[in-house]
Amino acid sequence: MSAAGLPERVRIMEVGPRDGLQNEPGVVPTGAKIRFIEGLAGAGFSDIEVTSFVSPRAVPQLADAAEVCAALPKRSDLRLVALVPNEKGLERALEAGIRAVAVFTAASESFTKKNVRMTIDESFEAFRPVAARAHKEGLWLRGYVSTAFACPYEGAVDPSRVADVTSRLFDLGAHEVSIGDTIGVAVPADVDRLLALLLKRFPAGKLAMHFHDTRGTAIANVEASLRAGISVFDSSAGGLGGCPYAPGAGGNLATEDLIYLLDRLGVHTGVSLEGVMAASRELARSMGRPLPSKVLQAGGVMRPLGPAT
Ligand code: HMG
Ligand code: MG
């Protein structure tokens, strides 16, 4: 912790190539995806979620997962993560050389049904062999809890349900659990309430926060999470993103906006803001449209201001 009561460093899980590109209406060419990930890798991330090995019928945008993974540089200082919903997904990920996988479920039944066509209990049945094999192969395993604040179909979600699903993911052997505001409705008071409960049960270092910025509250929620002791955040370069099975899910918190805040707070990330902006700009050119990140649109800072404290 710094003197200001914030973590001294934050690890960012860059999810743009997965959470961002899964929601694009058009198909982004495989080559553009690979260049995007290479640009991000050059910006200094330690973790990039590169794709999903899900059903290509469910998410056609990521049907080229194997080709993308095959083209990526394998570096010991860069964890390439892929989403897998079941054993078939894990098998495909292993064949593609992936050594870190994420399983995903939610705190609400209706969303889980729409997203993976399973109940929450059935999703855990599907994860059991995935976790066992991941453990045997020495893979890093992440778990996601979606709809941690509200469900697009059921409304508000009770924090105790989030804690229960989180606990089941840790029981499976997840090294880290990411708590998702899938439809971007949370405000800092919601974050305080949820984290007050979660941090009684789980160490802060094993939790990540995953905010979508649908209503512009993601950056405020990051500050609330930092003050509670969270030091891992998911974000998406350019602010791309959303979930095809969550109506109203806007883009993820933009990585540029997150790094700008952290740089100004004097919290170390190891990631170059300019490097991320360059990767986002190149992707925006190949997609033929601007990306929503505010910091990206502002065009950077002519004279860097340095930490505010
Ligand atoms: P299903 O149709 O119930 O599955 O889908 P199934 O087991 O009956 O299989 C149906 C067909 O899919 C079969 O093919 C399987 O082989 C195939 P067929 O015999 O008909 O030709 N199949 C697969 N193919 C490739 N890879 C696989 C795979 N599995 C089955 N892994 C399933 C169930 C879970 C597979 C499907 O619903 C699915 O893939 N869903 C993924 C949905 C998704 O990716 N959502 C977005 C990610 S979650 C998210 O964005 C939230 C997050 O960002 C956090 C937050 O914001 O909160 C993480
Ligand atoms: Mg998401």
Coordinates of C-alpha atoms and ligand atoms in Angstrom, one line a residue:
M1 CA 0.0 0.0 0.0
S2 CA 1.2 3.5 -0.8
A3 CA 1.0 6.4 1.6
A4 CA -2.3 7.4 -0.1
G5 CA -3.8 4.0 0.9
L6 CA -3.7 2.6 -2.7
P7 CA -1.9 -0.5 -3.9
E8 CA 1.6 0.4 -5.2
R9 CA 1.2 -1.6 -8.4
V10 CA -1.7 -2.9 -10.4
R11 CA -1.7 -5.8 -12.8
I12 CA -3.9 -5.3 -15.8
M13 CA -5.6 -8.2 -17.7
E14 CA -6.0 -6.8 -21.2
V15 CA -9.2 -8.4 -22.5
G16 CA -9.7 -6.4 -25.7
P17 CA -8.8 -9.2 -28.1
R18 CA -11.4 -11.4 -26.4
D19 CA -14.1 -9.4 -24.7
G20 CA -13.7 -6.6 -27.2
L21 CA -13.7 -8.5 -30.4
Q22 CA -16.3 -11.1 -29.4
N23 CA -18.9 -8.3 -29.7
E24 CA -18.0 -6.7 -33.0
P25 CA -20.8 -6.9 -35.5
G26 CA -18.4 -7.4 -38.4
V27 CA -15.7 -10.0 -38.6
V28 CA -12.3 -8.6 -37.8
P29 CA -9.7 -10.2 -40.1
T30 CA -7.4 -12.7 -38.3
G31 CA -4.3 -10.7 -39.4
A32 CA -5.7 -7.5 -37.8
K33 CA -6.3 -9.4 -34.6
I34 CA -2.8 -10.8 -34.5
R35 CA -1.3 -7.4 -35.2
F36 CA -3.5 -5.9 -32.4
I37 CA -2.3 -8.5 -29.9
E38 CA 1.4 -8.1 -31.0
G39 CA 1.0 -4.3 -30.5
L40 CA -0.5 -4.9 -27.0
A41 CA 2.3 -7.3 -26.1
G42 CA 4.8 -4.7 -27.1
A43 CA 3.1 -2.2 -24.7
G44 CA 4.3 -4.2 -21.7
F45 CA 1.3 -6.2 -20.5
S46 CA 2.0 -9.3 -18.4
D47 CA -1.5 -10.7 -19.2
I48 CA -3.5 -10.6 -22.4
E49 CA -6.8 -12.5 -22.9
V50 CA -6.3 -13.4 -26.5
T51 CA -9.4 -15.3 -27.6
S52 CA -12.1 -17.9 -26.6
F53 CA -12.4 -21.6 -27.5
V54 CA -16.2 -21.5 -27.3
S55 CA -18.7 -22.8 -29.8
P56 CA -18.1 -21.0 -33.1
R57 CA -21.8 -21.0 -33.5
A58 CA -22.2 -19.1 -30.3
V59 CA -19.4 -16.6 -31.0
P60 CA -18.5 -16.6 -34.7
Q61 CA -16.3 -13.6 -34.2
L62 CA -13.7 -15.8 -32.4
A63 CA -14.0 -18.9 -34.7
D64 CA -10.3 -18.3 -35.7
A65 CA -9.0 -18.8 -32.1
A66 CA -6.6 -21.6 -33.1
E67 CA -5.1 -19.5 -36.0
V68 CA -4.7 -16.5 -33.8
C69 CA -2.9 -18.4 -31.0
A70 CA -0.6 -20.2 -33.4
A71 CA 0.7 -16.9 -34.7
L72 CA 1.4 -15.3 -31.3
P73 CA 4.9 -15.1 -29.8
K74 CA 5.2 -17.4 -26.7
R75 CA 7.2 -15.3 -24.1
S76 CA 7.9 -16.3 -20.5
D77 CA 7.0 -12.8 -19.3
L78 CA 3.6 -12.7 -21.1
R79 CA 0.6 -14.8 -20.1
L80 CA -1.7 -15.5 -23.0
V81 CA -5.1 -16.4 -21.6
A82 CA -8.1 -18.0 -23.4
L83 CA -11.7 -18.5 -22.3
V84 CA -12.9 -22.1 -22.3
P85 CA -16.5 -23.2 -21.5
N86 CA -15.9 -27.0 -21.4
E87 CA -13.5 -29.9 -22.0
K88 CA -13.8 -29.5 -25.8
G89 CA -12.7 -25.8 -25.4
L90 CA -9.8 -26.8 -23.2
E91 CA -8.7 -29.5 -25.6
R92 CA -8.6 -26.9 -28.5
A93 CA -6.8 -24.4 -26.3
L94 CA -4.1 -27.0 -25.4
E95 CA -3.6 -27.9 -29.0
A96 CA -3.1 -24.2 -29.8
G97 CA -0.3 -24.0 -27.2
I98 CA -2.3 -22.0 -24.6
R99 CA -1.1 -22.4 -21.0
A100 CA -3.6 -20.2 -19.1
V101 CA -7.4 -20.6 -19.3
A102 CA -10.5 -19.0 -17.9
V103 CA -13.8 -20.6 -17.1
F104 CA -16.9 -18.4 -16.8
T105 CA -20.2 -18.6 -15.0
A106 CA -22.4 -16.0 -13.4
A107 CA -24.3 -15.1 -10.2
S108 CA -27.7 -15.2 -11.9
E109 CA -29.4 -18.2 -13.5
S110 CA -31.1 -16.4 -16.4
F111 CA -27.8 -14.9 -17.7
T112 CA -26.0 -18.3 -17.3
K113 CA -28.8 -20.0 -19.3
K114 CA -28.5 -17.5 -22.1
N115 CA -24.8 -17.3 -22.2
V116 CA -23.8 -21.0 -21.9
R117 CA -27.1 -22.8 -22.1
M118 CA -26.5 -24.3 -18.6
T119 CA -27.7 -23.7 -15.1
I120 CA -25.0 -22.4 -12.7
D121 CA -24.7 -25.9 -11.2
E122 CA -24.4 -27.4 -14.7
S123 CA -21.7 -24.9 -15.6
F124 CA -19.7 -26.2 -12.5
E125 CA -20.3 -29.8 -13.8
A126 CA -18.7 -28.7 -17.1
F127 CA -15.8 -27.0 -15.3
R128 CA -14.9 -30.0 -13.0
P129 CA -13.0 -32.0 -15.7
V130 CA -11.6 -28.7 -17.2
A131 CA -10.1 -27.8 -13.8
A132 CA -8.8 -31.3 -13.2
R133 CA -7.0 -31.4 -16.5
A134 CA -5.8 -27.8 -16.2
H135 CA -4.3 -28.7 -12.8
K136 CA -2.7 -31.9 -14.2
E137 CA -1.2 -29.9 -17.1
G138 CA 0.1 -27.2 -14.8
L139 CA -2.1 -24.4 -16.4
W140 CA -3.0 -21.1 -14.8
L141 CA -6.7 -21.1 -14.2
R142 CA -9.0 -18.0 -13.9
G143 CA -12.7 -18.0 -13.0
Y144 CA -15.2 -15.3 -14.0
V145 CA -18.4 -14.4 -12.1
S146 CA -20.6 -12.4 -14.5
T147 CA -23.6 -10.3 -13.4
A148 CA -22.0 -9.7 -10.1
F149 CA -24.1 -6.5 -9.5
A150 CA -27.1 -7.0 -11.8
C151 CA -28.5 -9.4 -14.4
P152 CA -30.0 -8.0 -17.6
Y153 CA -32.9 -10.5 -17.1
E154 CA -33.4 -10.6 -13.3
G155 CA -32.3 -7.2 -12.1
A156 CA -30.2 -6.6 -8.9
V157 CA -28.1 -9.5 -7.7
D158 CA -27.5 -10.2 -4.0
P159 CA -23.8 -10.0 -3.0
S160 CA -24.1 -13.3 -1.1
R161 CA -24.7 -15.1 -4.4
V162 CA -21.6 -13.6 -5.9
A163 CA -19.6 -14.8 -2.8
D164 CA -21.0 -18.3 -3.2
V165 CA -20.1 -18.6 -6.9
T166 CA -16.6 -17.1 -6.2
S167 CA -16.1 -19.6 -3.4
R168 CA -17.0 -22.5 -5.8
L169 CA -14.5 -21.2 -8.4
F170 CA -11.7 -21.1 -5.8
D171 CA -12.8 -24.6 -4.6
L172 CA -12.2 -25.8 -8.2
G173 CA -8.6 -24.5 -8.0
A174 CA -8.9 -21.1 -9.7
H175 CA -5.8 -19.0 -9.1
E176 CA -7.8 -15.8 -9.5
V177 CA -11.5 -14.9 -9.8
S178 CA -12.7 -11.9 -11.8
I179 CA -15.8 -10.2 -10.6
G180 CA -17.8 -8.8 -13.6
D181 CA -20.2 -5.9 -13.9
T182 CA -21.3 -7.4 -17.2
I183 CA -23.9 -4.7 -18.0
G184 CA -22.1 -1.7 -16.4
V185 CA -24.6 -0.6 -13.8
A186 CA -22.5 -0.5 -10.7
V187 CA -21.6 2.7 -8.9
P188 CA -18.9 3.0 -6.1
A189 CA -21.4 2.4 -3.3
D190 CA -22.3 -1.0 -4.9
V191 CA -18.6 -1.8 -5.2
D192 CA -18.0 -0.9 -1.5
R193 CA -20.9 -3.2 -0.5
L194 CA -19.8 -6.2 -2.6
L195 CA -16.1 -5.9 -1.7
A196 CA -16.9 -5.5 2.0
L197 CA -18.4 -9.0 1.8
L198 CA -15.9 -10.6 -0.6
L199 CA -12.9 -9.4 1.2
K200 CA -14.1 -11.0 4.4
R201 CA -13.9 -14.3 2.7
F202 CA -11.1 -14.1 0.0
P203 CA -7.7 -12.4 -0.2
A204 CA -7.7 -9.1 -2.2
G205 CA -4.7 -10.4 -4.2
K206 CA -6.8 -13.3 -5.7
L207 CA -9.7 -11.1 -6.9
A208 CA -9.8 -9.0 -10.1
M209 CA -12.5 -6.5 -11.0
H210 CA -14.0 -6.4 -14.5
F211 CA -16.1 -3.3 -15.2
H212 CA -18.0 -2.6 -18.3
D213 CA -18.4 1.2 -18.9
T214 CA -21.9 1.2 -20.2
R215 CA -23.0 4.1 -18.0
G216 CA -19.6 5.8 -17.6
T217 CA -19.1 4.6 -14.0
A218 CA -16.3 2.1 -14.6
I219 CA -13.4 4.5 -13.7
A220 CA -15.1 5.6 -10.5
N221 CA -15.6 1.9 -9.6
V222 CA -11.9 1.3 -10.2
E223 CA -11.0 4.0 -7.6
A224 CA -13.5 2.5 -5.1
S225 CA -11.9 -1.0 -5.7
L226 CA -8.3 0.4 -5.3
R227 CA -9.3 1.9 -2.0
A228 CA -10.6 -1.4 -0.9
G229 CA -7.2 -3.0 -1.8
I230 CA -7.9 -4.6 -5.2
S231 CA -4.8 -4.6 -7.4
V232 CA -5.9 -6.6 -10.6
F233 CA -8.2 -5.0 -13.2
D234 CA -9.5 -6.2 -16.5
S235 CA -9.8 -3.6 -19.3
S236 CA -10.0 -3.5 -23.0
A237 CA -7.8 -1.4 -25.3
G238 CA -9.8 1.3 -27.0
G239 CA -12.8 0.6 -24.8
L240 CA -14.0 -2.2 -27.2
G241 CA -16.3 -4.8 -25.8
G242 CA -19.6 -6.2 -24.6
C243 CA -21.2 -9.6 -24.3
P244 CA -23.4 -10.9 -27.2
Y245 CA -25.6 -12.6 -24.6
A246 CA -26.1 -9.5 -22.3
P247 CA -28.4 -7.0 -23.9
G248 CA -27.2 -3.5 -23.0
A249 CA -23.6 -4.6 -22.2
G250 CA -21.5 -1.6 -23.4
G251 CA -17.8 -1.6 -24.0
N252 CA -15.3 -2.6 -21.3
L253 CA -13.5 -0.1 -19.2
A254 CA -10.9 1.3 -21.7
T255 CA -7.3 0.3 -20.9
E256 CA -6.2 3.8 -21.9
D257 CA -8.6 5.4 -19.4
L258 CA -7.5 3.0 -16.7
I259 CA -3.8 3.6 -17.2
Y260 CA -4.3 7.3 -17.3
L261 CA -5.9 7.2 -13.9
L262 CA -3.3 4.9 -12.4
D263 CA -0.4 6.9 -13.9
R264 CA -1.8 10.1 -12.3
L265 CA -2.4 8.3 -9.0
G266 CA 1.2 7.1 -9.0
V267 CA 0.2 3.5 -9.2
H268 CA 2.7 1.4 -11.3
T269 CA 1.3 -0.8 -14.1
G270 CA 4.4 -1.6 -16.2
V271 CA 2.3 -0.8 -19.3
S272 CA 3.0 2.1 -21.7
L273 CA 0.0 4.3 -22.4
E274 CA 1.4 5.4 -25.7
G275 CA 2.0 1.7 -26.7
V276 CA -1.6 0.8 -26.0
M277 CA -2.9 3.8 -27.9
A278 CA -0.8 2.9 -30.9
A279 CA -2.2 -0.7 -30.9
S280 CA -5.8 0.7 -30.6
R281 CA -5.2 3.2 -33.4
E282 CA -4.0 0.6 -35.7
L283 CA -7.0 -1.6 -34.9
A284 CA -9.3 1.3 -35.4
R285 CA -7.8 2.0 -38.8
S286 CA -8.4 -1.6 -39.9
M287 CA -12.0 -1.5 -38.5
G288 CA -12.6 1.8 -40.2
R289 CA -14.1 3.5 -37.1
P290 CA -12.9 5.3 -34.0
L291 CA -12.8 3.5 -30.7
P292 CA -14.7 4.8 -27.6
S293 CA -11.8 5.3 -25.1
K294 CA -11.9 8.9 -23.9
V295 CA -8.1 9.1 -23.4
L296 CA -7.6 7.7 -26.9
Q297 CA -9.9 10.3 -28.4
A298 CA -8.2 13.1 -26.5
G299 CA -5.1 12.0 -28.3
G300 CA -2.7 11.7 -25.4
V301 CA -1.1 14.3 -23.2
M302 CA 1.2 16.7 -25.0
R303 CA 3.2 17.4 -21.8
P304 CA 2.8 14.4 -19.4
L305 CA 1.5 15.7 -16.1
G306 CA 3.1 13.0 -13.8
P307 CA 1.5 11.7 -10.6
A308 CA -1.0 14.1 -9.0
T309 CA 0.2 13.2 -5.5
Ligands
HMG1 P1 -24.5 -26.0 -26.4 O1 -25.0 -25.8 -27.8 O2 -25.4 -26.3 -25.3 O3 -23.3 -27.1 -26.4 O4 -23.5 -24.8 -26.1 P2 -23.3 -28.6 -26.8 O5 -22.3 -29.3 -25.9 O6 -24.7 -29.2 -26.9 O7 -22.6 -28.6 -28.3 C1 -23.3 -28.0 -29.4 C2 -22.3 -27.9 -30.5 O8 -21.2 -27.0 -30.2 C3 -21.6 -29.3 -30.9 O9 -21.3 -29.2 -32.3 C4 -20.3 -29.2 -30.1 O10 -19.3 -30.0 -30.6 C5 -20.0 -27.7 -30.2 P3 -22.2 -30.1 -33.3 O11 -22.1 -31.5 -32.9 O12 -23.6 -29.6 -33.1 O13 -21.5 -29.7 -34.6 N1 -19.1 -27.2 -29.2 C6 -17.9 -26.6 -29.3 N2 -17.2 -26.3 -30.5 C7 -16.1 -25.7 -30.3 N3 -15.6 -25.4 -29.1 C8 -16.2 -25.7 -27.9 C9 -17.5 -26.3 -28.1 N4 -18.4 -26.7 -27.2 C10 -19.4 -27.3 -27.8 N5 -15.7 -25.3 -26.7 C11 -21.6 -23.8 -25.1 C12 -22.8 -24.6 -24.9 C13 -21.1 -23.4 -23.7 C14 -20.6 -24.6 -25.8 C15 -22.0 -22.5 -25.9 O14 -23.2 -21.9 -25.3 C16 -20.9 -21.5 -25.9 O15 -19.9 -21.7 -26.5 N6 -21.1 -20.3 -25.3 C17 -20.1 -19.3 -25.2 C18 -20.8 -18.0 -24.9 C19 -19.7 -16.9 -24.8 O16 -18.6 -17.0 -25.3 N7 -20.1 -15.7 -24.2 C20 -19.3 -14.6 -24.1 C21 -18.2 -14.8 -23.1 S1 -18.7 -14.5 -21.4 C22 -18.5 -12.8 -21.2 O17 -18.3 -12.1 -22.1 C23 -18.5 -12.3 -19.8 C24 -17.2 -11.9 -19.2 O18 -16.5 -10.9 -20.1 C25 -17.3 -11.3 -17.8 C26 -18.3 -10.2 -17.7 O19 -18.3 -9.2 -18.4 O20 -19.2 -10.4 -16.8 C27 -16.2 -13.1 -19.2
MG2 MG -16.9 -8.8 -20.0

